[in-house]
Structures are given as structure tokens and as C-alpha cells.
Short mmCIF file of C-alpha atoms in Angstrom, two decimals:
data_model
loop_
_atom_site.label_atom_id
_atom_site.label_comp_id
_atom_site.label_asym_id
_atom_site.label_seq_id
_atom_site.Cartn_x
_atom_site.Cartn_y
_atom_site.Cartn_z
CA UNK A 25 -38.37 -16.33 -6.63
CA UNK A 26 -37.96 -17.32 -10.29
CA UNK A 27 -34.29 -17.13 -11.28
CA UNK A 28 -33.12 -15.48 -14.48
CA UNK A 29 -32.60 -17.80 -17.44
CA UNK A 30 -28.81 -17.86 -17.28
CA UNK A 31 -26.26 -20.62 -17.81
CA UNK A 32 -24.65 -20.07 -14.43
CA UNK A 33 -21.76 -22.41 -15.24
CA UNK A 34 -20.67 -20.17 -18.13
CA UNK A 35 -20.45 -16.93 -16.15
CA UNK A 36 -17.14 -15.15 -16.06
CA UNK A 37 -16.33 -11.81 -14.43
CA UNK A 38 -18.04 -9.34 -16.76
CA UNK A 39 -20.56 -6.55 -16.32
CA UNK A 40 -24.23 -7.55 -16.50
CA UNK A 41 -27.01 -4.99 -15.97
CA UNK A 42 -29.30 -6.22 -13.20
CA UNK A 43 -32.67 -4.85 -12.11
CA UNK A 44 -31.88 -2.42 -9.28
CA UNK A 45 -29.02 -0.50 -7.75
CA UNK A 46 -28.78 1.55 -4.56
CA UNK A 47 -27.81 5.22 -4.59
CA UNK A 48 -27.41 7.81 -1.84
CA UNK A 49 -26.25 11.45 -2.04
CA UNK A 50 -24.14 13.48 0.39
CA UNK A 51 -25.28 17.10 0.37
CA UNK A 52 -25.22 19.82 3.02
CA UNK A 53 -23.11 17.73 5.36
CA UNK A 54 -25.16 14.52 5.48
CA UNK A 55 -26.14 11.40 3.55
CA UNK A 56 -29.75 11.13 2.46
CA UNK A 57 -31.71 7.94 3.11
CA UNK A 58 -30.80 6.41 -0.22
CA UNK A 59 -33.06 4.59 -2.65
CA UNK A 60 -33.21 1.76 -5.16
CA UNK A 61 -33.31 2.82 -8.82
CA UNK A 62 -33.52 1.04 -12.17
CA UNK A 63 -31.27 3.34 -14.22
CA UNK A 64 -27.67 2.16 -14.44
CA UNK A 65 -26.47 5.57 -15.64
CA UNK A 66 -25.46 8.45 -13.39
CA UNK A 67 -25.18 12.10 -14.44
CA UNK A 68 -22.47 14.18 -12.80
CA UNK A 69 -20.91 17.60 -13.28
CA UNK A 70 -17.90 18.01 -15.54
CA UNK A 71 -16.19 19.48 -12.48
CA UNK A 72 -16.57 16.34 -10.37
CA UNK A 73 -13.45 15.59 -8.36
CA UNK A 74 -13.68 11.90 -9.19
CA UNK A 75 -12.90 12.80 -12.82
CA UNK A 76 -9.95 15.11 -12.22
CA UNK A 77 -8.43 14.34 -8.84
CA UNK A 78 -9.31 10.64 -8.37
CA UNK A 79 -11.44 11.33 -5.32
CA UNK A 80 -13.16 7.95 -5.26
CA UNK A 81 -12.93 4.55 -3.62
CA UNK A 82 -14.75 1.27 -4.01
CA UNK A 83 -15.31 -2.18 -2.52
CA UNK A 84 -16.06 -5.70 -3.68
CA UNK A 85 -17.96 -8.40 -1.81
CA UNK A 86 -20.33 -11.25 -2.57
CA UNK A 87 -23.72 -12.71 -1.68
CA UNK A 88 -24.04 -16.49 -1.60
CA UNK A 89 -26.95 -18.91 -1.90
CA UNK A 90 -27.04 -21.61 0.77
CA UNK A 91 -28.31 -25.17 0.55
CA UNK A 92 -31.39 -24.36 2.67
CA UNK A 93 -32.46 -21.61 0.26
CA UNK A 94 -30.99 -18.72 2.24
CA UNK A 95 -28.85 -15.82 1.09
CA UNK A 96 -25.88 -14.51 3.02
CA UNK A 97 -23.14 -11.91 2.83
CA UNK A 98 -19.56 -12.66 3.82
CA UNK A 99 -17.99 -10.21 6.30
CA UNK A 100 -19.66 -7.03 4.97
CA UNK A 101 -18.62 -5.17 8.11
CA UNK A 102 -14.97 -5.55 7.08
CA UNK A 103 -15.73 -4.06 3.66
CA UNK A 104 -17.49 -1.15 5.38
CA UNK A 105 -14.47 -0.54 7.62
CA UNK A 106 -12.03 -0.67 4.71
CA UNK A 107 -14.14 1.79 2.73
CA UNK A 108 -14.21 4.08 5.76
CA UNK A 109 -10.41 4.04 5.87
CA UNK A 110 -10.31 4.89 2.18
CA UNK A 111 -12.72 7.78 2.62
CA UNK A 112 -10.71 9.15 5.53
CA UNK A 113 -7.51 9.03 3.48
CA UNK A 114 -9.13 10.89 0.56
CA UNK A 115 -11.07 13.36 2.73
CA UNK A 116 -14.47 12.00 1.73
CA UNK A 117 -17.44 11.48 4.08
CA UNK A 118 -17.61 7.97 5.50
CA UNK A 119 -20.61 5.68 5.33
CA UNK A 120 -21.58 4.18 8.68
CA UNK A 121 -21.23 0.42 8.90
CA UNK A 122 -24.95 -0.02 9.57
CA UNK A 123 -25.90 2.05 6.50
CA UNK A 124 -23.38 0.19 4.35
CA UNK A 125 -24.66 -3.27 5.34
CA UNK A 126 -28.32 -2.29 5.05
CA UNK A 127 -27.69 -0.83 1.57
CA UNK A 128 -26.02 -4.10 0.56
CA UNK A 129 -28.98 -6.06 1.89
CA UNK A 130 -31.47 -3.85 0.05
CA UNK A 131 -29.80 -4.23 -3.33
CA UNK A 132 -29.34 -7.99 -2.89
CA UNK A 133 -33.02 -8.48 -2.04
CA UNK A 134 -34.05 -6.33 -4.99
CA UNK A 135 -32.00 -8.51 -7.36
CA UNK A 136 -32.83 -11.91 -5.89
CA UNK A 137 -33.62 -13.34 -9.33
CA UNK A 138 -30.00 -12.69 -10.33
CA UNK A 139 -28.45 -14.56 -7.40
CA UNK A 140 -26.91 -17.79 -8.72
CA UNK A 141 -28.38 -20.94 -7.16
CA UNK A 142 -26.58 -23.03 -4.58
CA UNK A 143 -24.23 -25.57 -6.12
CA UNK A 144 -23.67 -23.59 -9.33
CA UNK A 145 -20.28 -22.28 -8.20
CA UNK A 146 -21.40 -18.79 -9.19
CA UNK A 147 -22.14 -15.90 -6.82
CA UNK A 148 -23.62 -12.40 -6.76
CA UNK A 149 -20.89 -9.76 -6.76
CA UNK A 150 -21.53 -6.38 -5.08
CA UNK A 151 -19.63 -3.26 -6.11
CA UNK A 152 -20.09 -0.37 -3.63
CA UNK A 153 -18.39 2.90 -4.55
CA UNK A 154 -18.13 6.52 -3.42
CA UNK A 155 -17.26 9.36 -5.78
CA UNK A 156 -16.76 13.09 -5.39
CA UNK A 157 -19.19 15.04 -7.59
CA UNK A 158 -20.47 18.59 -8.12
CA UNK A 159 -19.29 21.83 -9.68
CA UNK A 160 -15.70 21.89 -8.48
CA UNK A 161 -12.37 23.11 -9.79
CA UNK A 162 -9.04 23.09 -8.07
CA UNK A 163 -7.41 20.24 -6.18
CA UNK A 164 -9.55 20.05 -3.06
CA UNK A 165 -12.32 17.82 -1.68
CA UNK A 166 -15.75 17.97 -3.25
CA UNK A 167 -18.77 19.30 -1.42
CA UNK A 168 -21.09 16.55 -2.74
CA UNK A 169 -20.71 12.78 -3.08
CA UNK A 170 -22.49 9.69 -4.36
CA UNK A 171 -22.51 6.36 -2.53
CA UNK A 172 -23.88 3.61 -4.74
CA UNK A 173 -23.96 -0.19 -5.00
CA UNK A 174 -24.64 -2.29 -8.07
CA UNK A 175 -24.61 -6.07 -8.35
CA UNK A 176 -24.04 -8.72 -11.00
CA UNK A 177 -23.80 -12.51 -11.10
CA UNK A 178 -20.26 -13.80 -11.61
CA UNK A 179 -18.43 -17.05 -11.98
CA UNK A 180 -14.89 -17.68 -10.87
CA UNK A 181 -12.30 -14.96 -11.58
CA UNK A 182 -10.60 -17.59 -13.72
CA UNK A 183 -12.48 -20.11 -15.84
CA UNK A 184 -11.11 -23.17 -14.01
CA UNK A 185 -11.24 -22.16 -10.37
CA UNK A 186 -8.27 -24.16 -9.09
CA UNK A 187 -6.24 -24.54 -12.25
CA UNK A 188 -2.81 -22.98 -11.68
CA UNK A 189 -1.99 -19.76 -13.51
CA UNK A 190 1.41 -18.41 -14.50
CA UNK A 191 2.62 -15.01 -13.29
CA UNK A 192 5.60 -12.79 -13.98
CA UNK A 193 7.31 -10.31 -11.66
CA UNK A 194 7.21 -6.76 -12.99
CA UNK A 195 9.80 -4.05 -12.50
CA UNK A 196 7.04 -1.41 -12.31
CA UNK A 197 5.48 -0.19 -9.05
CA UNK A 198 1.79 -0.39 -8.21
CA UNK A 199 1.87 2.18 -5.39
CA UNK A 200 4.25 4.38 -3.43
CA UNK A 201 5.64 3.10 -0.14
CA UNK A 202 3.52 5.46 1.96
CA UNK A 203 0.91 6.41 -0.61
CA UNK A 204 -2.51 4.94 -1.34
CA UNK A 205 -1.53 1.27 -1.70
CA UNK A 206 -3.35 0.26 1.48
CA UNK A 207 -6.74 1.65 0.41
CA UNK A 208 -9.01 0.45 -2.38
CA UNK A 209 -8.91 3.32 -4.85
CA UNK A 210 -8.98 3.32 -8.63
CA UNK A 211 -5.58 4.96 -9.01
CA UNK A 212 -3.86 1.85 -7.67
CA UNK A 213 -5.57 -0.25 -10.31
CA UNK A 214 -4.82 2.23 -13.08
CA UNK A 215 -1.15 2.06 -12.07
CA UNK A 216 -1.18 -1.71 -12.58
CA UNK A 217 -2.85 -1.75 -16.01
CA UNK A 218 0.27 -1.37 -18.14
CA UNK A 219 2.24 -3.99 -16.25
CA UNK A 220 -0.62 -6.47 -16.43
CA UNK A 221 -1.12 -5.79 -20.14
CA UNK A 222 2.57 -6.45 -20.75
CA UNK A 223 2.28 -9.68 -18.77
CA UNK A 224 -0.75 -10.76 -20.79
CA UNK A 225 1.04 -10.01 -24.07
CA UNK A 226 3.69 -12.51 -22.99
CA UNK A 227 1.16 -15.19 -22.13
CA UNK A 228 0.95 -14.69 -18.37
CA UNK A 229 -2.25 -14.40 -16.34
CA UNK A 230 -0.89 -11.36 -14.53
CA UNK A 231 2.07 -9.92 -12.68
CA UNK A 232 3.38 -9.53 -9.16
CA UNK A 233 4.70 -6.23 -7.86
CA UNK A 234 7.69 -5.97 -5.56
CA UNK A 235 7.97 -3.56 -2.65
CA UNK A 236 8.52 -0.03 -3.99
CA UNK A 237 11.44 0.74 -1.65
CA UNK A 238 13.92 -2.10 -2.25
CA UNK A 239 12.36 -4.20 -5.03
CA UNK A 240 13.44 -7.32 -3.13
CA UNK A 241 10.18 -8.44 -1.48
CA UNK A 242 6.86 -9.50 -2.99
CA UNK A 243 4.05 -7.01 -2.38
CA UNK A 244 0.95 -8.17 -4.27
CA UNK A 245 -0.67 -8.60 -7.66
CA UNK A 246 -2.53 -5.75 -9.33
CA UNK A 247 -5.92 -6.86 -8.02
CA UNK A 248 -5.16 -9.60 -5.49
CA UNK A 249 -2.96 -10.46 -2.53
CA UNK A 250 -0.11 -12.98 -2.67
CA UNK A 251 0.27 -15.89 -0.27
CA UNK A 252 2.40 -18.99 0.02
CA UNK A 253 2.70 -22.26 1.90
CA UNK A 254 6.21 -22.97 3.16
CA UNK A 255 7.84 -26.37 2.97
CA UNK A 256 7.36 -26.68 6.75
CA UNK A 257 3.61 -26.04 6.32
CA UNK A 258 3.23 -22.40 7.35
CA UNK A 259 0.82 -19.99 5.66
CA UNK A 260 2.75 -16.81 4.81
CA UNK A 261 1.66 -13.60 3.15
CA UNK A 262 3.44 -10.26 2.69
CA UNK A 263 2.85 -7.24 4.86
CA UNK A 264 3.83 -3.70 3.91
CA UNK A 265 2.24 -0.22 4.01
CA UNK A 266 1.75 -0.37 0.22
CA UNK A 267 -0.38 -3.56 0.25
CA UNK A 268 -4.18 -3.55 0.28
CA UNK A 269 -5.31 -5.41 3.44
CA UNK A 270 -7.44 -8.04 1.75
CA UNK A 271 -10.49 -9.45 3.51
CA UNK A 272 -10.05 -12.76 1.71
CA UNK A 273 -6.39 -12.85 2.75
CA UNK A 274 -7.30 -12.09 6.35
CA UNK A 275 -9.95 -14.82 6.25
CA UNK A 276 -7.58 -17.38 4.72
CA UNK A 277 -5.10 -16.71 7.52
CA UNK A 278 -7.75 -17.57 10.10
CA UNK A 279 -8.90 -20.60 8.12
CA UNK A 280 -5.29 -21.80 8.00
CA UNK A 281 -4.99 -21.46 11.77
CA UNK A 282 -8.39 -22.68 12.92
CA UNK A 283 -9.34 -25.26 10.29
CA UNK A 284 -5.98 -26.50 9.00
CA UNK A 285 -3.84 -26.29 12.18
CA UNK A 286 -1.24 -24.16 10.42
CA UNK A 287 0.80 -21.24 11.66
CA UNK A 288 -0.19 -18.13 9.67
CA UNK A 289 2.12 -15.15 9.37
CA UNK A 290 2.32 -11.77 7.69
CA UNK A 291 6.00 -11.51 6.91
CA UNK A 292 8.58 -10.50 4.32
CA UNK A 293 8.70 -12.84 1.34
CA UNK A 294 11.91 -12.21 -0.58
CA UNK A 295 11.74 -12.78 -4.31
CA UNK A 296 15.12 -14.54 -4.31
CA UNK A 297 13.88 -17.04 -1.68
CA UNK A 298 10.67 -18.26 -3.26
CA UNK A 299 12.14 -21.75 -3.45
CA UNK A 300 11.21 -21.96 0.25
CA UNK A 301 7.54 -22.10 -0.76
CA UNK A 302 5.92 -25.44 -1.58
CA UNK A 303 2.76 -23.75 -2.91
CA UNK A 304 1.86 -20.18 -3.80
CA UNK A 305 -1.20 -18.32 -4.97
CA UNK A 306 -3.17 -15.12 -5.21
CA UNK A 307 -6.35 -14.40 -3.28
CA UNK A 308 -9.19 -11.91 -3.38
CA UNK A 309 -12.95 -11.54 -3.56
CA UNK A 310 -13.18 -12.38 -7.27
CA UNK A 311 -10.69 -15.27 -7.36
CA UNK A 312 -10.87 -16.51 -3.73
CA UNK A 313 -7.61 -18.54 -3.83
CA UNK A 314 -5.93 -19.31 -7.15
CA UNK A 315 -2.68 -21.28 -7.26
CA UNK A 316 0.33 -19.95 -9.14
CA UNK A 317 1.96 -22.72 -11.11
CA UNK A 318 4.99 -20.89 -12.49
CA UNK A 319 6.45 -17.51 -11.54
CA UNK A 320 9.02 -15.85 -13.78
CA UNK A 321 11.49 -13.30 -12.43
CA UNK A 322 14.05 -11.64 -14.70
CA UNK A 323 13.84 -14.48 -17.18
CA UNK A 324 14.15 -17.21 -14.57
CA UNK A 325 11.06 -19.41 -14.12
CA UNK A 326 10.20 -21.11 -10.84
CA UNK A 327 7.54 -23.81 -10.59
CA UNK A 328 5.80 -24.23 -7.23
CA UNK A 329 3.66 -27.34 -6.67
CA UNK A 330 2.62 -27.93 -10.28
CA UNK A 331 1.72 -26.07 -13.46
CA UNK A 332 -1.32 -28.28 -14.04
CA UNK A 333 -2.95 -28.94 -10.66
CA UNK A 334 -3.47 -27.22 -7.34
CA UNK A 335 -1.51 -28.32 -4.32
CA UNK A 336 -3.25 -30.04 -1.39
CA UNK A 337 -3.02 -27.09 1.01
CA UNK A 338 -4.42 -24.47 -1.36
CA UNK A 339 -7.17 -26.93 -2.33
CA UNK A 340 -8.14 -27.39 1.33
CA UNK A 341 -8.00 -23.65 2.02
CA UNK A 342 -10.20 -22.91 -1.00
CA UNK A 343 -12.75 -25.61 -0.22
CA UNK A 344 -12.95 -24.62 3.44
CA UNK A 345 -13.39 -20.90 2.85
CA UNK A 346 -15.91 -21.40 0.05
CA UNK A 347 -17.76 -23.86 2.28
CA UNK A 348 -17.96 -21.19 4.98
CA UNK A 349 -19.17 -18.60 2.49
CA UNK A 350 -21.94 -20.88 1.19
CA UNK A 351 -23.03 -22.13 4.62
CA UNK A 352 -21.76 -25.70 4.29
CA UNK A 353 -19.11 -25.23 6.99
CA UNK A 354 -19.72 -23.45 10.27
CA UNK A 355 -18.26 -19.96 10.15
CA UNK A 356 -16.33 -18.14 12.85
CA UNK A 357 -18.51 -15.80 14.89
CA UNK A 358 -19.45 -12.61 13.06
CA UNK A 359 -18.40 -13.67 9.58
CA UNK A 360 -21.86 -14.21 8.10
CA UNK A 361 -24.71 -11.73 7.62
CA UNK A 362 -27.96 -13.44 6.62
CA UNK A 363 -30.24 -11.56 4.23
#
């Protein structure tokens, strides 16, 4: 397959129209078989619930080129399960895991020319989403839905993949304590836009949110989970009902245990005790694992390992997980789906 004429090393995380996308409709109580289409525009009713009542959820995952010329997905079953939980919370029809994975495979195969080559550092990003559509009014579930997946080649979430970034702690909340924080819905991201914009205006890469109940414990960033490495070499990451259960975070915990011989814990991380962390970072599908160099809280800056280079543990975690994703390191059972 002839690849597109792209400078893969210069890719960021921006929309690029690729050749095909997958789309399936829920009508009369069932999903249709779905199909691949060229048009990247969808037409929906002005009464669609996704426009008025935020009845929508989405996912993010990647396809990777391997050294032997293969293509593989990383833990797509976990993305399917998380989307199912989101649909259940918002009273939308779920997509079966088998349908979800097969739809991902179809759209990846149809856009093979857009998949960055092995060794480029770039990947193919998949964005599945479900939205409520149709002629609706009133705050209630829709009677029709769209399930679609589009793809685009991306580089690292940040230009220099392991260069530390600086973050600030915001006083705003991303999600309510028992609201929608634990599912991947657009409203959570909309709620983080102002805080992140304020952080950017002050020269920070982003912000961290504290728990919405006490504002004493770190929850997560607007689009990524937080993690740290303690001075006694434990991998720690927050747990709360308002945090999105990240697949990258979950994977890094297992990598820490099985590949780095570390204890890995989901636990409270108090903002006034961050000096107990030797290294810290954010993790997610787009960024994988990015170190935080400096974190500012109420005007007080704290530097973790360094503001200019990644610490040794985060470097090893990043290299190991990316090696698994690209087929260079043997993966735990069930993590890889070959296209």
C-alpha cells in the first residue's frame, strides 16, 4: 500500500480528512449493519438531543504499524466497554464489543495509506462517537442514534514527546462528585475549556483539577489522567468517582507492576503532599505519558524531577508501553488486536 505523501515527523494532533469513515444508524430498536462512506459531513435534525441535551459520548484509540509490516489496535475491547458504560449512563443504545472492534478494523483497513509507518513515532488515531439524533424536543432520550468512527494520522500530543510540561492547579471543577466525570462525554471537556484557556494564557500547558468535594486531592487534567512516582518507587494515581478511568492509565499500572517491578496503586494524592513524588506526569491516548516538570498551586511552584528532562521511571514506562503498542515488546495477553 502506497502511503500518503506526508512528513510524518511534523504531525501534531489536528484534524485531517482521510478517505473513509464508518457510520451506523440506530432506528426502530436496532443498529443497522453500518457502512464505509467518503463524506465527512453528517446531516442531523435541529431537534437532535446531542445538540440540546448533550446526549453523546466518544472514545479515542490508536492503530500502530509494526516492524514486520503489520497493523494492530491497542486494547479496543476496553474502549468498547467504556463506551458501553457511557451509553448506559446517558440512556443511549450500546454498541456490542464485537461490532465496535469490527467497525474499527474496517475503517483502519480502508485508510491504510494514512497509517504512519513504523519508526516514524506517529500513529493513526481513531475517534468513535455516538450521538442522539432525530426530531426531538424535551429533555428525554432520542429515538434514533448515529455510531460513527473517523480516523486521522497524529504525532505526539506534545511536540517533544518526553519533554516536561508545566501545569497549574485550577480552583474550578471539571465534573461533579457523582456526575458524569467517570464517562467520556463532551460535557466534561466543555467544563474544562475555560480553566485550560486560563492556564494557557499564563504560559502553562494545562491545568489539574482537584476533587470536587474537598478540593484537597488531585483528580485529573482536563483530557488526561494524573500519575506520580513516589520517592520509594511506587506508581500512584488518583481514584475517585469523578475521574475518567483511563485505558492508558490502567495499562501503565500493569506495565509498572509487570515490567518495572513496581507497586502500583490507585490512591488519594493530596495536593499539599506532592513533595512525596519524585516524578509526576499526565497520561492518555494522545499523550501516552508526559512528565510534568513544574506544578503551580496557589502561587507556589513545585518542581518534580526536572523542568527540562524526563525522569528515568517515566522514560522507562513510556518506552515500554509504546514498545508494546508497536509490537517491539511482548504484550500481556489480550492487549493487542491485529488488523
